[in-house]
Amino acid sequence: MNAITTHTAGSDDSLQRLEQLADISQRLLEKARAMGASQAEVSCSEDRGLDVNVRLGEVETVESTHDRGIAVTVYFGQRKGSASTADLQDASLDATVAQACAIARHTEDDAAAGLADAELMATQFPDLDGWHPWELSAEQALDLALACEAAGRESDARISNSDGASAATARSLSVYANSHGFIGRDRSSHHSIGCALIAGQGDGMQRDGWYTSAIAREDLDSPQAVGRLAAERTLARLQPRSLPTGQVPVLFAAETARSLIGHLLSAVSGGALYRRASFLLDSVGTPLFPEWFAIDELPLLKRGLRSSAYDGEGVATRNSALVADGVLQRYVLGSYSARRLGLKTTANAGGVHNLQVRANAGDRASMLSGMGTGLLVTELMGQGVNGVTGDYSRGAAGFWVENGEIAYPVDGITIAGNLKQMFAGIQAVGTDVDPRSHVSVGSILLGSMTVAGND
């Protein structure tokens, strides 16, 4: 079984380097087999990147990276051993396999250990358009970051300082191979430009920022647009107030709404479930959300941030529902957690792919209008979420909304509830999707949460 996609771009030698990694992986599998391993898997990666940072018009850092790694896992029956190296010399590679084998021989049997089942391996490898390397020089990257910061600082006299701006580009090559005969090759790229600014003086200073990120450079916002939006967001936070404690509707802006989906994913992921550390134990087939609510996983999405034809174990991915008609359809499992639970893998070894939360409302303006009066949350702080009970309490900042219009900024508040009740209490999901995440979701409106402030 063989995965490869074809892109050609000038001096791009990524295909040749992928073949080198594939050859190494095959050699390591043969070595593991010769040392008595009943099963083995190898992950090889090579990452290159450029990251620059500027502040107040001056260069702060320029960092160029070139990392690689080889990880070998062997199984002797149901005993597992793993070892890794960044050295591609034959002696180091042989020593890595030997070390993994030595570890496996001294571990206990684990009934759930082993490769994913052979018949589940991917056999189709479509081009998912994830390879768009950017030949960006350090000078060009610095120009982008400087332009971004300048656009923000010059947009308003109340912008008093800067936390800096950045520009970055990265590309990654990876090969996964196992003793079932599977070998998968993948190339990916990622680029970003960001800026953080400070407005006001003394105790009245406020900080905020913005960034753009994408697989392809043409999908990035301009540095000037990023800087201006960073300035707008920072200025909007000046002269915040607190709120009296009470129960109010809460609208999570798209950039914070995806954290709610993240809490769902944590609760339905295999590790939390087989450890009995989730508030959603035994919840498949249970209505958790309103009847109109749905989440689909789309691993084969063109130019998706987490698109792949196979998961971290070589298992073929496919489009599938996570939530349909408000009902949880399945868990998020790799083969190990699936075996621990007596279930089958959902091709999620290594995490979920692209998630799409269906909208039932319009843009943010219409969401605010629909809420009428309540709290718009644009920033969350702290980690006050109990995965076992679902209790939720986090610091927040944002804006108080009256009659569908933003009235004033707020901070120094806490929002609290229980995730089960919060999921069930979702009233609307907007179309204002933040494209910077593999979780595609617009603003989420909850009918009521406890908001605690100082007034």
Tab-separated table of C-alpha atoms in Angstrom, residues 16-290:
chain	number	residue	atom	x	y	z
A	16	GLN	CA	12.919	12.929	-3.100
A	17	ARG	CA	13.244	13.602	0.628
A	18	LEU	CA	9.997	11.736	1.234
A	19	GLU	CA	11.430	8.765	-0.610
A	20	GLN	CA	14.515	8.893	1.577
A	21	LEU	CA	12.340	8.835	4.699
A	22	ALA	CA	10.306	5.978	3.198
A	23	ASP	CA	13.495	3.996	2.536
A	24	ILE	CA	14.627	4.554	6.118
A	25	SER	CA	11.283	3.396	7.464
A	26	GLN	CA	11.426	0.210	5.422
A	27	ARG	CA	14.953	-0.513	6.624
A	28	LEU	CA	13.896	-0.061	10.227
A	29	LEU	CA	10.894	-2.353	9.819
A	30	GLU	CA	13.130	-5.055	8.354
A	31	LYS	CA	15.591	-4.605	11.230
A	32	ALA	CA	12.783	-4.928	13.790
A	33	ARG	CA	11.512	-8.085	12.088
A	34	ALA	CA	15.037	-9.556	12.084
A	35	MET	CA	15.297	-8.881	15.831
A	36	GLY	CA	12.164	-10.890	16.489
A	37	ALA	CA	9.409	-8.300	16.614
A	38	SER	CA	6.026	-9.694	15.647
A	39	GLN	CA	4.800	-6.219	14.585
A	40	ALA	CA	6.448	-2.820	14.124
A	41	GLU	CA	5.692	0.716	13.027
A	42	VAL	CA	7.891	3.670	12.133
A	43	SER	CA	7.160	7.396	11.971
A	44	CYS	CA	9.630	9.692	10.213
A	45	SER	CA	9.335	13.455	10.011
A	46	GLU	CA	11.274	16.431	8.716
A	47	ASP	CA	10.254	19.977	9.544
A	48	ARG	CA	11.644	23.232	8.215
A	49	GLY	CA	10.573	26.695	9.202
A	50	LEU	CA	11.291	30.401	9.454
A	51	ASP	CA	9.909	32.566	12.260
A	52	VAL	CA	10.667	36.269	12.717
A	53	ASN	CA	9.567	38.709	15.415
A	54	VAL	CA	9.737	42.497	15.491
A	55	ARG	CA	8.750	45.078	18.082
A	56	LEU	CA	8.432	48.856	17.805
A	57	GLY	CA	9.898	48.776	14.330
A	58	GLU	CA	13.007	46.843	15.345
A	59	VAL	CA	14.020	43.256	14.684
A	60	GLU	CA	13.822	41.067	17.800
A	61	THR	CA	14.395	37.496	16.586
A	62	VAL	CA	14.999	35.588	13.389
A	63	GLU	CA	14.788	31.832	13.795
A	64	SER	CA	15.336	29.234	11.098
A	65	THR	CA	14.625	25.621	12.037
A	66	HIS	CA	15.348	22.270	10.452
A	67	ASP	CA	14.264	19.375	12.644
A	68	ARG	CA	13.809	15.700	11.968
A	69	GLY	CA	12.849	12.701	13.996
A	70	ILE	CA	12.479	8.948	13.705
A	71	ALA	CA	10.252	7.002	16.107
A	72	VAL	CA	10.182	3.199	16.174
A	73	THR	CA	7.606	1.092	18.001
A	74	VAL	CA	7.864	-2.696	18.160
A	75	TYR	CA	5.586	-5.370	19.528
A	76	PHE	CA	6.639	-8.754	20.818
A	77	GLY	CA	3.243	-10.330	21.023
A	78	GLN	CA	1.426	-7.811	23.204
A	79	ARG	CA	4.496	-6.278	24.772
A	80	LYS	CA	5.389	-2.854	23.407
A	81	GLY	CA	8.592	-0.831	23.224
A	82	SER	CA	9.348	2.545	21.649
A	83	ALA	CA	12.482	4.563	20.974
A	84	SER	CA	13.368	7.598	18.882
A	85	THR	CA	16.308	9.426	17.356
A	86	ALA	CA	17.120	12.474	15.271
A	87	ASP	CA	20.315	10.932	13.885
A	88	LEU	CA	20.000	9.282	10.472
A	89	GLN	CA	23.349	7.497	10.655
A	90	ASP	CA	22.993	3.721	10.224
A	91	ALA	CA	24.525	2.977	13.622
A	92	SER	CA	22.063	5.291	15.390
A	93	LEU	CA	19.099	3.868	13.515
A	94	ASP	CA	20.128	0.312	14.360
A	95	ALA	CA	20.616	1.288	18.004
A	96	THR	CA	17.134	2.848	18.085
A	97	VAL	CA	15.513	-0.397	16.911
A	98	ALA	CA	17.574	-2.394	19.392
A	99	GLN	CA	16.538	-0.079	22.217
A	100	ALA	CA	12.841	-0.375	21.314
A	101	CYS	CA	13.174	-4.173	21.256
A	102	ALA	CA	14.947	-4.211	24.619
A	103	ILE	CA	12.191	-2.108	26.172
A	104	ALA	CA	9.480	-4.368	24.746
A	105	ARG	CA	11.117	-7.470	26.189
A	106	HIS	CA	10.957	-5.974	29.675
A	107	THR	CA	7.369	-4.703	29.647
A	108	GLU	CA	4.195	-6.478	30.673
A	109	ASP	CA	1.656	-7.846	28.218
A	110	ASP	CA	-1.113	-5.383	27.330
A	111	ALA	CA	-4.162	-7.005	25.773
A	112	ALA	CA	-4.952	-3.804	23.824
A	113	ALA	CA	-1.448	-3.355	22.370
A	114	GLY	CA	-0.643	-3.810	18.697
A	115	LEU	CA	-1.080	-2.247	15.298
A	116	ALA	CA	-4.492	-1.359	13.997
A	117	ASP	CA	-6.096	-4.235	12.091
A	118	ALA	CA	-4.553	-4.816	8.664
A	119	GLU	CA	-7.847	-4.730	6.791
A	120	LEU	CA	-8.453	-1.141	7.991
A	121	MET	CA	-5.350	0.301	6.310
A	122	ALA	CA	-5.917	3.072	3.771
A	123	THR	CA	-5.578	2.113	0.111
A	124	GLN	CA	-6.724	5.339	-1.592
A	125	PHE	CA	-4.649	8.517	-1.302
A	126	PRO	CA	-6.254	11.539	-2.978
A	127	ASP	CA	-4.391	14.814	-3.306
A	128	LEU	CA	-5.841	16.945	-0.500
A	129	ASP	CA	-4.034	20.141	-1.573
A	130	GLY	CA	-2.075	20.583	1.640
A	131	TRP	CA	1.344	21.375	0.137
A	132	HIS	CA	1.965	25.054	-0.621
A	133	PRO	CA	5.535	25.857	0.459
A	134	TRP	CA	6.498	29.506	0.572
A	135	GLU	CA	10.080	30.407	-0.367
A	136	LEU	CA	10.158	33.293	2.086
A	137	SER	CA	13.512	34.894	2.898
A	138	ALA	CA	14.250	36.335	6.345
A	139	GLU	CA	14.255	39.842	4.845
A	140	GLN	CA	10.857	39.343	3.233
A	141	ALA	CA	9.426	37.902	6.445
A	142	LEU	CA	10.731	40.876	8.437
A	143	ASP	CA	9.149	43.263	5.935
A	144	LEU	CA	5.794	41.546	6.407
A	145	ALA	CA	6.006	41.684	10.206
A	146	LEU	CA	7.128	45.322	10.184
A	147	ALA	CA	4.307	46.283	7.817
A	148	CYS	CA	1.798	44.520	10.034
A	149	GLU	CA	2.952	46.280	13.191
A	150	ALA	CA	3.213	49.664	11.469
A	151	ALA	CA	-0.351	49.426	10.143
A	152	GLY	CA	-1.607	48.765	13.649
A	153	ARG	CA	0.479	51.404	15.433
A	154	GLU	CA	-0.305	54.101	12.884
A	155	SER	CA	-4.048	53.485	12.792
A	156	ASP	CA	-4.876	55.434	15.962
A	157	ALA	CA	-3.008	57.746	18.355
A	158	ARG	CA	-4.355	55.778	21.313
A	159	ILE	CA	-2.177	52.784	20.342
A	160	SER	CA	0.584	53.486	22.844
A	161	ASN	CA	2.812	50.434	22.605
A	162	SER	CA	3.294	47.089	20.928
A	163	ASP	CA	3.887	43.539	22.034
A	164	GLY	CA	5.342	42.908	18.610
A	165	ALA	CA	4.475	41.316	15.290
A	166	SER	CA	5.542	38.070	13.663
A	167	ALA	CA	5.654	36.266	10.358
A	168	ALA	CA	6.279	32.565	9.989
A	169	THR	CA	6.329	29.822	7.408
A	170	ALA	CA	6.732	26.092	7.972
A	171	ARG	CA	6.679	22.914	5.953
A	172	SER	CA	6.591	19.335	7.116
A	173	LEU	CA	7.290	15.963	5.522
A	174	SER	CA	6.160	12.782	7.222
A	175	VAL	CA	6.140	9.072	6.549
A	176	TYR	CA	4.282	6.429	8.513
A	177	ALA	CA	4.927	2.759	7.793
A	178	ASN	CA	4.090	-0.483	9.531
A	179	SER	CA	4.624	-4.208	9.195
A	180	HIS	CA	1.210	-4.699	7.566
A	181	GLY	CA	2.902	-3.360	4.421
A	182	PHE	CA	1.344	0.073	4.775
A	183	ILE	CA	3.363	3.153	3.942
A	184	GLY	CA	1.900	6.636	3.854
A	185	ARG	CA	3.647	9.822	2.801
A	186	ASP	CA	2.428	13.320	3.578
A	187	ARG	CA	3.533	16.887	2.868
A	188	SER	CA	2.048	19.924	4.569
A	189	SER	CA	2.685	23.645	4.820
A	190	HIS	CA	1.536	26.396	7.151
A	191	HIS	CA	2.045	30.171	7.208
A	192	SER	CA	1.049	32.984	9.564
A	193	ILE	CA	1.285	36.722	10.248
A	194	GLY	CA	0.263	38.214	13.597
A	195	CYS	CA	0.396	41.329	15.741
A	196	ALA	CA	-0.343	42.287	19.383
A	197	LEU	CA	-0.819	45.917	20.422
A	198	ILE	CA	-1.326	47.966	23.572
A	199	ALA	CA	-3.653	50.953	23.873
A	200	GLY	CA	-4.176	53.510	26.622
A	201	GLN	CA	-1.991	54.642	29.493
A	202	GLY	CA	-1.180	53.534	33.053
A	203	ASP	CA	-3.804	51.394	34.740
A	204	GLY	CA	-6.086	51.894	31.767
A	205	MET	CA	-3.909	50.032	29.290
A	206	GLN	CA	-5.449	47.202	27.290
A	207	ARG	CA	-3.825	44.567	25.087
A	208	ASP	CA	-5.221	42.594	22.178
A	209	GLY	CA	-4.162	41.346	18.787
A	210	TRP	CA	-4.958	39.305	15.716
A	211	TYR	CA	-3.307	36.876	13.370
A	212	THR	CA	-3.934	35.215	10.036
A	213	SER	CA	-2.863	31.658	9.243
A	214	ALA	CA	-3.328	29.340	6.290
A	215	ILE	CA	-1.912	26.406	4.348
A	216	ALA	CA	-1.302	28.564	1.268
A	217	ARG	CA	0.108	32.093	1.254
A	218	GLU	CA	-2.689	33.370	-1.005
A	219	ASP	CA	-5.211	32.526	1.706
A	220	LEU	CA	-3.532	34.836	4.234
A	221	ASP	CA	-4.960	38.255	5.020
A	222	SER	CA	-2.628	41.123	4.174
A	223	PRO	CA	-0.256	42.225	6.948
A	224	GLN	CA	-1.849	45.681	6.878
A	225	ALA	CA	-5.332	44.215	7.397
A	226	VAL	CA	-4.074	42.123	10.312
A	227	GLY	CA	-2.422	45.133	11.943
A	228	ARG	CA	-5.511	47.317	11.563
A	229	LEU	CA	-7.785	44.623	12.988
A	230	ALA	CA	-5.396	44.113	15.912
A	231	ALA	CA	-5.659	47.864	16.581
A	232	GLU	CA	-9.470	47.842	16.339
A	233	ARG	CA	-9.723	44.956	18.787
A	234	THR	CA	-7.321	46.625	21.223
A	235	LEU	CA	-9.059	49.997	21.112
A	236	ALA	CA	-12.468	48.395	21.600
A	237	ARG	CA	-11.309	47.101	24.993
A	238	LEU	CA	-10.493	50.507	26.474
A	239	GLN	CA	-12.369	51.570	29.620
A	240	PRO	CA	-13.872	48.171	30.456
A	241	ARG	CA	-16.405	47.633	33.217
A	242	SER	CA	-17.353	44.655	35.317
A	243	LEU	CA	-20.855	43.196	35.599
A	244	PRO	CA	-23.176	42.332	38.443
A	245	THR	CA	-23.526	38.637	39.187
A	246	GLY	CA	-26.499	37.066	37.471
A	247	GLN	CA	-27.867	34.733	34.815
A	248	VAL	CA	-27.587	36.121	31.283
A	249	PRO	CA	-27.422	34.896	27.686
A	250	VAL	CA	-23.836	34.432	26.513
A	251	LEU	CA	-22.605	34.610	22.920
A	252	PHE	CA	-19.206	32.983	22.413
A	253	ALA	CA	-17.418	34.694	19.509
A	254	ALA	CA	-16.195	32.216	16.891
A	255	GLU	CA	-12.603	32.339	18.141
A	256	THR	CA	-13.765	31.289	21.628
A	257	ALA	CA	-16.683	29.078	20.527
A	258	ARG	CA	-14.319	26.381	19.271
A	259	SER	CA	-13.123	25.840	22.838
A	260	LEU	CA	-16.593	24.477	23.654
A	261	ILE	CA	-16.188	21.898	20.884
A	262	GLY	CA	-12.741	21.151	22.297
A	263	HIS	CA	-14.282	20.271	25.666
A	264	LEU	CA	-16.680	17.913	23.897
A	265	LEU	CA	-13.790	16.238	22.087
A	266	SER	CA	-11.858	15.771	25.319
A	267	ALA	CA	-14.874	14.129	26.928
A	268	VAL	CA	-15.551	11.698	24.050
A	269	SER	CA	-11.911	10.768	23.404
A	270	GLY	CA	-10.796	7.244	24.133
A	271	GLY	CA	-8.191	8.014	26.792
A	272	ALA	CA	-10.662	9.832	29.038
A	273	LEU	CA	-13.321	7.158	28.490
A	274	TYR	CA	-11.338	4.039	29.333
A	275	ARG	CA	-9.913	5.808	32.384
A	276	ARG	CA	-13.519	6.620	33.434
A	277	ALA	CA	-12.514	10.293	33.603
A	278	SER	CA	-15.246	11.831	31.465
A	279	PHE	CA	-18.652	13.352	32.165
A	280	LEU	CA	-19.870	11.760	28.924
A	281	LEU	CA	-19.334	8.089	29.758
A	282	ASP	CA	-21.808	5.792	27.984
A	283	SER	CA	-23.228	8.712	25.990
A	284	VAL	CA	-23.261	7.367	22.420
A	285	GLY	CA	-26.869	7.466	21.221
A	286	THR	CA	-27.745	10.088	23.813
A	287	PRO	CA	-29.171	13.518	22.924
A	288	LEU	CA	-26.628	16.060	24.166
A	289	PHE	CA	-27.529	19.057	22.020
A	290	PRO	CA	-30.689	20.604	20.514
